[in-house]
Amino acid sequence: MKKNTMLTLAVLALLIAIIPSLYKNYSSKSSYKVIEVVPHIYLSVDSFSDGLATVELYPDQFGLIDRDGHYVVAPKYSSIEPFYDDIALVSINNEVDIDGEILSSKYGFINKSGYEIAPPKYDYAWGFSEDLAIVRIGDWETGKWGFIDKTGLEIVPLIYDDAFSFSEDLALVKHSGNQTSKYGFIDKAGKEVVLFKYDSAFPFSEGLAAVNIGGDLDEWGDVISGKWGFIDKTGFEVVPPKYDSVWSFYDDVTVVELNGKWGFIDKTGVEVIPPKYDSVWSFYDDLAEVELDGKWGFINKTGDEVVPIRYDSVWAFSEGLAAVNIGGDLDEWGGVTGGKWGFIDKTGVEIVPPQYDFVYGFFEGFAKVELNGKQGFIDKDGVEVVPIKYDYVWDFYDDLASVNIGGNADENGLISGGKWGFVDKEGTEVIRLIYQWAWDYSESLVAVQSVNSTIGFINKTGQVVVPLIYSGARNFSEGFAWVNRGGTMSEDGSGYILGGKFGFVDSAGIEAVRPKYEEALDFSEGLAAVKLNGKWGFIKLEAPIK
């Protein structure tokens, strides 16, 4: 008995000696210095971008701060959209009912200095395109549209019934005249360069714009009936309106429909491929998918059927190969069920004969394939580089792909159960399938979840860098990842963590910030947003002294 007691004490002593060394980086005393750059006073915040962050001080009172926490824009707007070309759309709630519901808002624009280039006075506004922005005064039914420049000057008066952003120096607008409302085009000076005589039109693309005569709008706002053609920037009808439907030009050709058949025309209106197909898609990589009598193939721009029209379904080319199906049927959603899938090259040669139950497009030289309920990967020669034995596989990322055996997906595609690991591009299981879940690699580390539901990080060799002791974690950003203790992961697959406390670990496994925050966002531009006592602020970290 005494001998057993002595042995037990010896083992206990050994554990006491070992455990601190295993967790020496996880003491409550971090070697990093945490600096509170922005005090915890905000109801919500966004991460920093281009030196600015949006903050909400009071309900629906948003402003902008710089990286020192100073106000660039005092909290006064109901919303601030992301900056684009150094200008952001802002709004204020103009009218709110007794329950706090927004009845109407006013819109304007600010620059990165916080200057209101256009005060919030418009009932609607859209972002700048070609240095001009659409604005409206009035409601959707009776309001009038115009354009302002980046100084806020109303370059085009607000007199139009509808307007679209400028494209190729011209804007599509709708104007009432003689009790009818028609579409035409104006230039950036507001000059009407195309007469208002069309019932519908598309913005200019590659020098031409589609126009419609005689069409009506359906309940969804789409144009039905009428005839379509194309005009140039002088208003000349290069293609007189005669087609039932058209698409915008792309790569010098466009799709047209006539009497239920589809083809292609060039910019002179010549039918380079007469309307004879039951369905077509735009050219991509000089080839277009076409359907005839329920079968699909590919044509080139001269109309040659480079891939015979004999497949039950085809996908667009990806990395030089296209997926094709033989024997499949369309389901109620337009997807293909049944049959077998393979891959062809641009000459129509079946590089991978149709033999798989399902395939995915090529990515980084590999395609995921499925056979008899199992998944794996093939290369561009059709070689099965990763055996088709896994229940689920994800695409390669940073030269590794996560794989699962034993898992099941619910109706929303959320996978649960089984074990996850990683394979390399030669099919070797470089990280054994021992984890309950695995995320994607970020900055050479990946978060994994143990069978006990604890989370940590491993490197590409499978070595544990951050011990699996956390309730939640996020991918690394700027050398740090937030981690959570005591929380529970939501069951909707979003990865959102409920409750617990948040902190940060670095890529060496050091717990840089002990978990004490209620929420946290990724580091961005050297700062991380954290929530404490119900309010948000920002912190930065000073590296440990070596």
mmCIF file with all atom_site columns, N, CA and C in Angstrom, residues 135-137 142-147 154-163 173-177 181 186 190-192 196:
data_model
loop_
_atom_site.group_PDB
_atom_site.id
_atom_site.type_symbol
_atom_site.label_atom_id
_atom_site.label_alt_id
_atom_site.label_comp_id
_atom_site.label_asym_id
_atom_site.label_entity_id
_atom_site.label_seq_id
_atom_site.pdbx_PDB_ins_code
_atom_site.Cartn_x
_atom_site.Cartn_y
_atom_site.Cartn_z
_atom_site.occupancy
_atom_site.B_iso_or_equiv
_atom_site.pdbx_formal_charge
_atom_site.auth_seq_id
_atom_site.auth_comp_id
_atom_site.auth_asym_id
_atom_site.auth_atom_id
_atom_site.pdbx_PDB_model_num
ATOM 1  N N  . VAL A 1 135 ? -28.715 61.409 -57.379 1.00 0.00 ? 135 VAL A N  1
ATOM 2  C CA . VAL A 1 135 ? -29.458 61.878 -56.206 1.00 0.00 ? 135 VAL A CA 1
ATOM 3  C C  . VAL A 1 135 ? -30.917 62.086 -56.600 1.00 0.00 ? 135 VAL A C  1
ATOM 4  N N  . ARG A 1 136 ? -31.791 62.017 -55.585 1.00 0.00 ? 136 ARG A N  1
ATOM 5  C CA . ARG A 1 136 ? -33.222 62.195 -55.850 1.00 0.00 ? 136 ARG A CA 1
ATOM 6  C C  . ARG A 1 136 ? -33.857 63.040 -54.760 1.00 0.00 ? 136 ARG A C  1
ATOM 7  N N  . ILE A 1 137 ? -34.772 63.869 -55.154 1.00 0.00 ? 137 ILE A N  1
ATOM 8  C CA . ILE A 1 137 ? -35.641 64.602 -54.241 1.00 0.00 ? 137 ILE A CA 1
ATOM 9  C C  . ILE A 1 137 ? -37.067 64.123 -54.479 1.00 0.00 ? 137 ILE A C  1
ATOM 10 N N  . THR A 1 142 ? -42.928 59.728 -57.559 1.00 0.00 ? 142 THR A N  1
ATOM 11 C CA . THR A 1 142 ? -43.035 61.051 -58.171 1.00 0.00 ? 142 THR A CA 1
ATOM 12 C C  . THR A 1 142 ? -41.770 61.885 -58.049 1.00 0.00 ? 142 THR A C  1
ATOM 13 N N  . GLY A 1 143 ? -40.752 61.367 -57.370 1.00 0.00 ? 143 GLY A N  1
ATOM 14 C CA . GLY A 1 143 ? -39.528 62.122 -57.164 1.00 0.00 ? 143 GLY A CA 1
ATOM 15 C C  . GLY A 1 143 ? -38.768 62.385 -58.454 1.00 0.00 ? 143 GLY A C  1
ATOM 16 N N  . LYS A 1 144 ? -37.802 63.310 -58.385 1.00 0.00 ? 144 LYS A N  1
ATOM 17 C CA . LYS A 1 144 ? -37.005 63.689 -59.547 1.00 0.00 ? 144 LYS A CA 1
ATOM 18 C C  . LYS A 1 144 ? -35.524 63.406 -59.270 1.00 0.00 ? 144 LYS A C  1
ATOM 19 N N  . TRP A 1 145 ? -34.839 62.966 -60.335 1.00 0.00 ? 145 TRP A N  1
ATOM 20 C CA . TRP A 1 145 ? -33.456 62.527 -60.238 1.00 0.00 ? 145 TRP A CA 1
ATOM 21 C C  . TRP A 1 145 ? -32.521 63.478 -60.971 1.00 0.00 ? 145 TRP A C  1
ATOM 22 N N  . GLY A 1 146 ? -31.293 63.554 -60.459 1.00 0.00 ? 146 GLY A N  1
ATOM 23 C CA . GLY A 1 146 ? -30.249 64.321 -61.114 1.00 0.00 ? 146 GLY A CA 1
ATOM 24 C C  . GLY A 1 146 ? -28.896 63.810 -60.678 1.00 0.00 ? 146 GLY A C  1
ATOM 25 N N  . PHE A 1 147 ? -27.834 64.600 -60.922 1.00 0.00 ? 147 PHE A N  1
ATOM 26 C CA . PHE A 1 147 ? -26.475 64.174 -60.598 1.00 0.00 ? 147 PHE A CA 1
ATOM 27 C C  . PHE A 1 147 ? -25.698 65.301 -59.941 1.00 0.00 ? 147 PHE A C  1
ATOM 28 N N  . GLU A 1 154 ? -24.757 70.428 -58.181 1.00 0.00 ? 154 GLU A N  1
ATOM 29 C CA . GLU A 1 154 ? -25.737 69.711 -58.989 1.00 0.00 ? 154 GLU A CA 1
ATOM 30 C C  . GLU A 1 154 ? -25.459 69.978 -60.463 1.00 0.00 ? 154 GLU A C  1
ATOM 31 N N  . ILE A 1 155 ? -24.644 69.104 -61.045 1.00 0.00 ? 155 ILE A N  1
ATOM 32 C CA . ILE A 1 155 ? -24.233 69.249 -62.441 1.00 0.00 ? 155 ILE A CA 1
ATOM 33 C C  . ILE A 1 155 ? -25.407 69.009 -63.380 1.00 0.00 ? 155 ILE A C  1
ATOM 34 N N  . VAL A 1 156 ? -26.208 68.002 -63.061 1.00 0.00 ? 156 VAL A N  1
ATOM 35 C CA . VAL A 1 156 ? -27.402 67.687 -63.850 1.00 0.00 ? 156 VAL A CA 1
ATOM 36 C C  . VAL A 1 156 ? -28.617 67.971 -62.977 1.00 0.00 ? 156 VAL A C  1
ATOM 37 N N  . PRO A 1 157 ? -29.478 68.911 -63.363 1.00 0.00 ? 157 PRO A N  1
ATOM 38 C CA . PRO A 1 157 ? -30.633 69.279 -62.537 1.00 0.00 ? 157 PRO A CA 1
ATOM 39 C C  . PRO A 1 157 ? -31.516 68.073 -62.220 1.00 0.00 ? 157 PRO A C  1
ATOM 40 N N  . LEU A 1 158 ? -32.189 68.121 -61.084 1.00 0.00 ? 158 LEU A N  1
ATOM 41 C CA . LEU A 1 158 ? -33.069 67.033 -60.656 1.00 0.00 ? 158 LEU A CA 1
ATOM 42 C C  . LEU A 1 158 ? -34.418 67.176 -61.352 1.00 0.00 ? 158 LEU A C  1
ATOM 43 N N  . ILE A 1 159 ? -34.458 66.704 -62.610 1.00 0.00 ? 159 ILE A N  1
ATOM 44 C CA . ILE A 1 159 ? -35.667 66.864 -63.425 1.00 0.00 ? 159 ILE A CA 1
ATOM 45 C C  . ILE A 1 159 ? -36.128 65.549 -64.041 1.00 0.00 ? 159 ILE A C  1
ATOM 46 N N  . TYR A 1 160 ? -35.403 64.467 -63.772 1.00 0.00 ? 160 TYR A N  1
ATOM 47 C CA . TYR A 1 160 ? -35.688 63.210 -64.465 1.00 0.00 ? 160 TYR A CA 1
ATOM 48 C C  . TYR A 1 160 ? -36.509 62.252 -63.613 1.00 0.00 ? 160 TYR A C  1
ATOM 49 N N  . ASP A 1 161 ? -37.304 61.413 -64.275 1.00 0.00 ? 161 ASP A N  1
ATOM 50 C CA . ASP A 1 161 ? -38.173 60.453 -63.582 1.00 0.00 ? 161 ASP A CA 1
ATOM 51 C C  . ASP A 1 161 ? -37.406 59.212 -63.127 1.00 0.00 ? 161 ASP A C  1
ATOM 52 N N  . ASP A 1 162 ? -36.283 58.951 -63.751 1.00 0.00 ? 162 ASP A N  1
ATOM 53 C CA . ASP A 1 162 ? -35.453 57.812 -63.391 1.00 0.00 ? 162 ASP A CA 1
ATOM 54 C C  . ASP A 1 162 ? -34.047 58.095 -63.904 1.00 0.00 ? 162 ASP A C  1
ATOM 55 N N  . ALA A 1 163 ? -33.066 57.452 -63.301 1.00 0.00 ? 163 ALA A N  1
ATOM 56 C CA . ALA A 1 163 ? -31.689 57.680 -63.733 1.00 0.00 ? 163 ALA A CA 1
ATOM 57 C C  . ALA A 1 163 ? -30.818 56.493 -63.340 1.00 0.00 ? 163 ALA A C  1
ATOM 58 N N  . VAL A 1 173 ? -31.313 58.036 -68.638 1.00 0.00 ? 173 VAL A N  1
ATOM 59 C CA . VAL A 1 173 ? -32.294 58.745 -67.818 1.00 0.00 ? 173 VAL A CA 1
ATOM 60 C C  . VAL A 1 173 ? -33.668 58.663 -68.481 1.00 0.00 ? 173 VAL A C  1
ATOM 61 N N  . LYS A 1 174 ? -34.683 58.891 -67.649 1.00 0.00 ? 174 LYS A N  1
ATOM 62 C CA . LYS A 1 174 ? -36.068 58.855 -68.127 1.00 0.00 ? 174 LYS A CA 1
ATOM 63 C C  . LYS A 1 174 ? -36.697 60.214 -67.894 1.00 0.00 ? 174 LYS A C  1
ATOM 64 N N  . HIS A 1 175 ? -37.395 60.708 -68.913 1.00 0.00 ? 175 HIS A N  1
ATOM 65 C CA . HIS A 1 175 ? -37.953 62.058 -68.821 1.00 0.00 ? 175 HIS A CA 1
ATOM 66 C C  . HIS A 1 175 ? -39.375 62.082 -69.378 1.00 0.00 ? 175 HIS A C  1
ATOM 67 N N  . SER A 1 176 ? -40.233 62.841 -68.695 1.00 0.00 ? 176 SER A N  1
ATOM 68 C CA . SER A 1 176 ? -41.631 62.982 -69.135 1.00 0.00 ? 176 SER A CA 1
ATOM 69 C C  . SER A 1 176 ? -41.749 64.136 -70.116 1.00 0.00 ? 176 SER A C  1
ATOM 70 N N  . GLY A 1 177 ? -42.483 63.878 -71.151 1.00 0.00 ? 177 GLY A N  1
ATOM 71 C CA . GLY A 1 177 ? -42.741 64.929 -72.129 1.00 0.00 ? 177 GLY A CA 1
ATOM 72 C C  . GLY A 1 177 ? -43.971 64.574 -72.951 1.00 0.00 ? 177 GLY A C  1
ATOM 73 N N  . SER A 1 181 ? -43.510 59.152 -70.831 1.00 0.00 ? 181 SER A N  1
ATOM 74 C CA . SER A 1 181 ? -42.201 59.114 -70.188 1.00 0.00 ? 181 SER A CA 1
ATOM 75 C C  . SER A 1 181 ? -41.311 58.141 -70.953 1.00 0.00 ? 181 SER A C  1
ATOM 76 N N  . ILE A 1 186 ? -27.918 61.269 -71.495 1.00 0.00 ? 186 ILE A N  1
ATOM 77 C CA . ILE A 1 186 ? -27.323 62.597 -71.320 1.00 0.00 ? 186 ILE A CA 1
ATOM 78 C C  . ILE A 1 186 ? -25.824 62.446 -71.102 1.00 0.00 ? 186 ILE A C  1
ATOM 79 N N  . GLY A 1 190 ? -25.010 67.357 -68.744 1.00 0.00 ? 190 GLY A N  1
ATOM 80 C CA . GLY A 1 190 ? -26.467 67.368 -68.701 1.00 0.00 ? 190 GLY A CA 1
ATOM 81 C C  . GLY A 1 190 ? -27.109 67.512 -70.063 1.00 0.00 ? 190 GLY A C  1
ATOM 82 N N  . LYS A 1 191 ? -26.286 67.534 -71.124 1.00 0.00 ? 191 LYS A N  1
ATOM 83 C CA . LYS A 1 191 ? -26.815 67.679 -72.477 1.00 0.00 ? 191 LYS A CA 1
ATOM 84 C C  . LYS A 1 191 ? -27.449 66.371 -72.924 1.00 0.00 ? 191 LYS A C  1
ATOM 85 N N  . GLU A 1 192 ? -28.644 66.451 -73.517 1.00 0.00 ? 192 GLU A N  1
ATOM 86 C CA . GLU A 1 192 ? -29.350 65.276 -74.004 1.00 0.00 ? 192 GLU A CA 1
ATOM 87 C C  . GLU A 1 192 ? -28.785 64.881 -75.361 1.00 0.00 ? 192 GLU A C  1
ATOM 88 N N  . PHE A 1 196 ? -35.205 61.240 -76.204 1.00 0.00 ? 196 PHE A N  1
ATOM 89 C CA . PHE A 1 196 ? -36.068 60.487 -75.294 1.00 0.00 ? 196 PHE A CA 1
ATOM 90 C C  . PHE A 1 196 ? -37.219 59.874 -76.087 1.00 0.00 ? 196 PHE A C  1
#
